[in-house]
Tab-separated table of C-alpha atoms in Angstrom:
chain	number	residue	atom	x	y	z
A	207	ALA	CA	2.683	-42.443	140.871
A	208	GLN	CA	2.766	-44.905	138.028
A	209	LYS	CA	6.259	-45.681	136.908
A	210	VAL	CA	8.245	-48.297	135.025
A	211	THR	CA	11.969	-48.677	135.538
A	212	GLN	CA	14.318	-50.590	133.289
A	213	ALA	CA	17.602	-50.148	135.071
A	214	GLN	CA	19.691	-51.846	132.391
A	215	THR	CA	20.366	-49.260	129.722
A	216	GLU	CA	22.434	-51.546	127.533
A	217	ILE	CA	23.269	-55.243	127.570
A	218	SER	CA	25.703	-57.005	125.299
A	219	VAL	CA	26.081	-60.786	125.161
A	220	VAL	CA	27.499	-63.380	122.845
A	221	GLU	CA	25.123	-65.403	120.724
A	222	LYS	CA	23.583	-68.456	122.419
A	223	GLU	CA	23.892	-66.972	125.877
A	224	ASP	CA	20.763	-66.539	127.972
A	225	VAL	CA	19.895	-62.979	128.903
A	226	THR	CA	17.351	-61.447	131.268
A	227	LEU	CA	15.930	-57.962	130.914
A	228	ASP	CA	14.650	-56.457	134.133
A	229	CYS	CA	11.474	-54.436	134.564
A	230	VAL	CA	10.253	-52.980	137.853
A	231	TYR	CA	6.990	-51.099	138.071
A	232	GLU	CA	5.161	-48.899	140.549
A	233	THR	CA	1.417	-48.538	140.796
A	234	ARG	CA	-1.186	-48.231	143.515
A	235	ASP	CA	-3.822	-49.896	141.359
A	236	THR	CA	-4.694	-53.492	142.105
A	237	THR	CA	-5.772	-54.046	138.499
A	238	TYR	CA	-3.258	-53.303	135.798
A	239	TYR	CA	-1.594	-54.759	132.726
A	240	LEU	CA	2.051	-55.110	131.860
A	241	PHE	CA	3.450	-55.250	128.350
A	242	TRP	CA	6.714	-55.862	126.564
A	243	TYR	CA	7.494	-54.329	123.181
A	244	LYS	CA	10.468	-54.943	120.908
A	245	GLN	CA	12.004	-52.233	118.738
A	246	PRO	CA	14.402	-53.758	116.179
A	247	PRO	CA	16.972	-51.626	114.337
A	248	SER	CA	14.387	-50.871	111.651
A	249	GLY	CA	12.553	-48.807	114.272
A	250	GLU	CA	9.043	-50.190	114.490
A	251	LEU	CA	7.510	-51.258	117.790
A	252	VAL	CA	6.408	-54.863	117.994
A	253	PHE	CA	4.050	-56.099	120.703
A	254	LEU	CA	5.418	-59.188	122.484
A	255	ILE	CA	3.246	-59.944	125.485
A	256	ARG	CA	0.520	-58.684	127.799
A	257	ARG	CA	0.035	-59.854	131.371
A	258	ASN	CA	-2.692	-58.839	133.816
A	259	SER	CA	-2.118	-58.256	137.496
A	260	PHE	CA	-4.165	-61.271	138.562
A	261	ASP	CA	-2.194	-63.793	136.586
A	262	GLU	CA	1.223	-64.526	138.020
A	263	GLN	CA	1.857	-67.587	135.923
A	264	ASN	CA	5.075	-67.437	134.007
A	265	GLU	CA	4.726	-67.537	130.269
A	266	ILE	CA	6.945	-69.151	127.690
A	267	SER	CA	6.873	-68.578	123.972
A	268	GLY	CA	9.655	-70.384	122.171
A	269	ARG	CA	12.933	-68.912	123.385
A	270	TYR	CA	11.149	-66.097	125.215
A	271	SER	CA	9.863	-66.334	128.758
A	272	TRP	CA	8.415	-63.851	131.189
A	273	ASN	CA	8.525	-63.942	134.988
A	274	PHE	CA	5.872	-61.847	136.713
A	275	GLN	CA	6.264	-61.413	140.477
A	276	LYS	CA	3.856	-59.086	142.253
A	277	SER	CA	5.773	-59.415	145.514
A	278	THR	CA	8.719	-57.603	143.969
A	279	SER	CA	6.715	-55.602	141.379
A	280	SER	CA	8.783	-57.074	138.614
A	281	PHE	CA	8.046	-58.394	135.148
A	282	ASN	CA	11.321	-59.731	133.793
A	283	PHE	CA	11.935	-61.013	130.299
A	284	THR	CA	14.386	-63.812	129.513
A	285	ILE	CA	15.694	-64.808	126.115
A	286	THR	CA	17.170	-68.294	126.041
A	287	ALA	CA	19.894	-69.180	123.561
A	288	SER	CA	19.993	-65.647	122.195
A	289	GLN	CA	20.388	-64.988	118.491
A	290	VAL	CA	21.675	-61.993	116.559
A	291	VAL	CA	18.099	-61.272	115.400
A	292	ASP	CA	17.177	-60.623	119.027
A	293	SER	CA	19.256	-57.449	118.943
A	294	ALA	CA	16.823	-54.631	119.602
A	295	VAL	CA	15.620	-52.144	122.156
A	296	TYR	CA	13.076	-53.688	124.486
A	297	PHE	CA	10.462	-51.674	126.325
A	298	CYS	CA	8.407	-52.663	129.333
A	299	ALA	CA	5.123	-50.756	129.788
A	300	LEU	CA	2.294	-50.444	132.289
A	301	SER	CA	-1.402	-49.765	131.760
A	302	PHE	CA	-3.876	-49.206	134.586
A	303	ILE	CA	-7.567	-48.412	134.900
A	304	GLN	CA	-7.254	-44.816	136.069
A	305	GLY	CA	-4.777	-43.996	133.351
A	306	ALA	CA	-6.426	-46.124	130.719
A	307	GLN	CA	-5.642	-43.670	127.979
A	308	LYS	CA	-1.926	-44.268	127.881
A	309	LEU	CA	0.826	-46.754	128.381
A	310	VAL	CA	3.590	-45.764	130.776
A	311	PHE	CA	6.860	-46.911	129.263
A	312	GLY	CA	10.187	-47.694	130.816
A	313	GLN	CA	13.334	-46.145	129.410
A	314	GLY	CA	14.123	-49.195	127.333
A	315	THR	CA	17.027	-51.663	127.305
A	316	ARG	CA	19.244	-51.892	124.258
A	317	LEU	CA	20.208	-55.534	123.760
A	318	THR	CA	23.077	-56.408	121.460
A	319	ILE	CA	23.733	-60.017	120.558
A	320	ASN	CA	27.226	-60.492	119.168
A	321	PRO	CA	27.990	-63.379	116.827
B	99	GLU	CA	-3.313	-55.954	106.122
B	100	ALA	CA	-4.139	-54.311	109.447
B	101	GLN	CA	-1.778	-51.441	109.987
B	102	VAL	CA	-1.072	-47.942	111.214
B	103	THR	CA	0.572	-45.828	108.524
B	104	GLN	CA	2.613	-42.754	109.264
B	105	ASN	CA	4.096	-40.324	106.794
B	106	PRO	CA	6.735	-39.242	106.247
B	107	ARG	CA	9.268	-41.679	107.725
B	108	TYR	CA	11.970	-39.023	107.813
B	109	LEU	CA	11.631	-35.262	107.922
B	110	ILE	CA	14.229	-32.531	108.242
B	111	THR	CA	12.929	-29.017	108.675
B	112	VAL	CA	13.906	-25.623	110.028
B	113	THR	CA	12.760	-23.831	113.132
B	114	GLY	CA	9.364	-22.217	112.752
B	115	LYS	CA	8.233	-23.919	109.550
B	116	LYS	CA	4.850	-25.535	110.141
B	117	LEU	CA	4.628	-29.239	109.459
B	118	THR	CA	2.131	-32.082	109.690
B	119	VAL	CA	2.830	-35.747	110.278
B	120	THR	CA	-0.025	-37.883	109.039
B	121	CYS	CA	-1.339	-41.053	110.674
B	122	SER	CA	-3.952	-43.398	109.326
B	123	GLN	CA	-5.251	-46.754	110.592
B	124	ASN	CA	-7.413	-49.312	108.812
B	125	MET	CA	-8.589	-51.311	111.831
B	126	ASN	CA	-11.611	-49.140	112.707
B	127	HIS	CA	-10.041	-48.387	116.076
B	128	GLU	CA	-11.684	-45.739	118.197
B	129	TYR	CA	-8.577	-44.813	120.150
B	130	MET	CA	-5.502	-43.179	118.624
B	131	SER	CA	-2.481	-41.606	120.210
B	132	TRP	CA	0.843	-39.920	119.499
B	133	TYR	CA	4.055	-40.660	121.369
B	134	ARG	CA	7.551	-39.292	121.108
B	135	GLN	CA	10.623	-41.372	121.835
B	136	ASP	CA	13.785	-39.807	123.194
B	137	PRO	CA	16.991	-41.512	124.411
B	138	GLY	CA	16.838	-42.387	128.084
B	139	LEU	CA	13.204	-41.320	128.372
B	140	GLY	CA	11.362	-44.120	126.634
B	141	LEU	CA	8.091	-43.180	124.969
B	142	ARG	CA	5.966	-40.310	126.238
B	143	GLN	CA	2.421	-39.582	125.210
B	144	ILE	CA	1.754	-36.290	123.409
B	145	TYR	CA	-1.979	-36.397	122.647
B	146	TYR	CA	-4.668	-38.999	122.400
B	147	SER	CA	-8.146	-39.310	120.955
B	148	MET	CA	-10.877	-41.602	122.173
B	149	ASN	CA	-13.048	-41.071	119.111
B	150	VAL	CA	-13.909	-38.621	116.356
B	151	GLU	CA	-13.817	-35.008	117.541
B	152	VAL	CA	-12.567	-36.104	120.997
B	153	THR	CA	-8.939	-35.292	121.781
B	154	ASP	CA	-7.011	-34.723	124.978
B	155	LYS	CA	-3.526	-33.874	126.155
B	156	GLY	CA	-0.992	-36.475	127.170
B	157	ASP	CA	2.138	-35.871	129.185
B	158	VAL	CA	4.055	-33.635	126.772
B	159	PRO	CA	1.544	-31.687	124.622
B	160	GLU	CA	3.347	-28.333	124.465
B	161	GLY	CA	4.119	-27.273	120.916
B	162	TYR	CA	1.808	-29.802	119.297
B	163	LYS	CA	-1.723	-29.885	117.932
B	164	VAL	CA	-3.895	-32.730	116.748
B	165	SER	CA	-7.250	-33.182	115.099
B	166	ARG	CA	-9.617	-36.123	114.687
B	167	LYS	CA	-12.121	-35.297	111.981
B	168	GLU	CA	-12.334	-38.861	110.726
B	169	LYS	CA	-12.031	-42.110	112.617
B	170	ARG	CA	-9.111	-43.407	110.594
B	171	ASN	CA	-6.898	-40.277	110.615
B	172	PHE	CA	-5.084	-38.524	113.436
B	173	PRO	CA	-2.541	-35.976	112.162
B	174	LEU	CA	0.085	-34.398	114.399
B	175	ILE	CA	0.689	-30.707	113.722
B	176	LEU	CA	3.706	-28.677	114.739
B	177	GLU	CA	2.766	-25.049	114.146
B	178	SER	CA	6.233	-23.661	114.888
B	179	PRO	CA	8.746	-26.467	115.328
B	180	SER	CA	11.748	-25.965	117.559
B	181	PRO	CA	14.963	-27.996	117.895
B	182	ASN	CA	13.743	-29.587	121.144
B	183	GLN	CA	11.049	-31.300	119.104
B	184	THR	CA	13.681	-33.294	117.274
B	185	SER	CA	12.603	-36.822	118.109
B	186	LEU	CA	11.187	-40.110	116.876
B	187	TYR	CA	7.397	-39.961	116.732
B	188	PHE	CA	4.965	-42.847	116.845
B	189	CYS	CA	1.292	-42.975	116.118
B	190	ALA	CA	-0.682	-45.799	117.711
B	191	SER	CA	-4.214	-47.119	117.785
B	192	ARG	CA	-6.285	-49.710	119.607
B	193	ARG	CA	-9.856	-50.732	120.239
B	194	GLN	CA	-11.610	-48.760	122.935
B	195	GLY	CA	-13.807	-50.728	125.322
B	196	THR	CA	-11.573	-52.328	127.965
B	197	ALA	CA	-8.857	-49.963	126.894
B	198	TYR	CA	-6.324	-50.602	129.572
B	199	ASN	CA	-5.671	-54.148	128.501
B	200	SER	CA	-5.621	-53.718	124.746
B	201	PRO	CA	-2.188	-53.655	123.154
B	202	LEU	CA	-1.376	-50.613	121.091
B	203	HIS	CA	-0.684	-51.052	117.395
B	204	PHE	CA	2.127	-48.712	116.394
B	205	GLY	CA	3.062	-47.109	113.127
B	206	ASN	CA	6.613	-47.380	111.822
B	207	GLY	CA	7.659	-44.052	113.244
B	208	THR	CA	8.629	-40.639	111.893
B	209	ARG	CA	12.095	-39.355	112.603
B	210	LEU	CA	11.920	-35.568	112.769
B	211	THR	CA	14.933	-33.269	112.839
B	212	VAL	CA	14.431	-29.563	113.445
B	213	THR	CA	17.476	-27.380	112.758
């Protein structure tokens, strides 16, 4: 079965702290893609990153970084020096060849950055 | 501007009163889909369409209908809404082709309340 688990329902930190959002996935496919989406308080879903199963290089974009580890089936997201504007719900999602017509989403993690 | 437009943003209705949520995209995407978002469940796919006149069920299609008469439009129809359809709904689109690696472009969401 294809499944994405975000075990952290809610996280609250003080501004400027680093925070890591966990994502664990299950799939039997050898070829798949992983995604992160951000949902700010305004409600829209914003695409952040896509990573394919053959590329385990970590990626950094400004204060955001992603750690993909196939050995542990994890695709964790770290925000460095968090800011209040990072407050949002973050979703991890999985796409795979057999189920190419949908993304399988995790339950989401609500991140609150307190000033 | 490339976008997916949903209307209305907010809708309050009563049980059994038929309603339609419209979705339109201007990116000439072949693939369109509807998701619903519920607390603790993430996003779940309702229906999807791979092209004009081609639609198929997602994970939670009961109580919903869709149509794809034109490439740009993909309305979601609730013939007889019930309170368990109270949710946040998202329309999304993407290019077809190598579908499983293309990020979805989401609309801004429609918050539906059925009393």
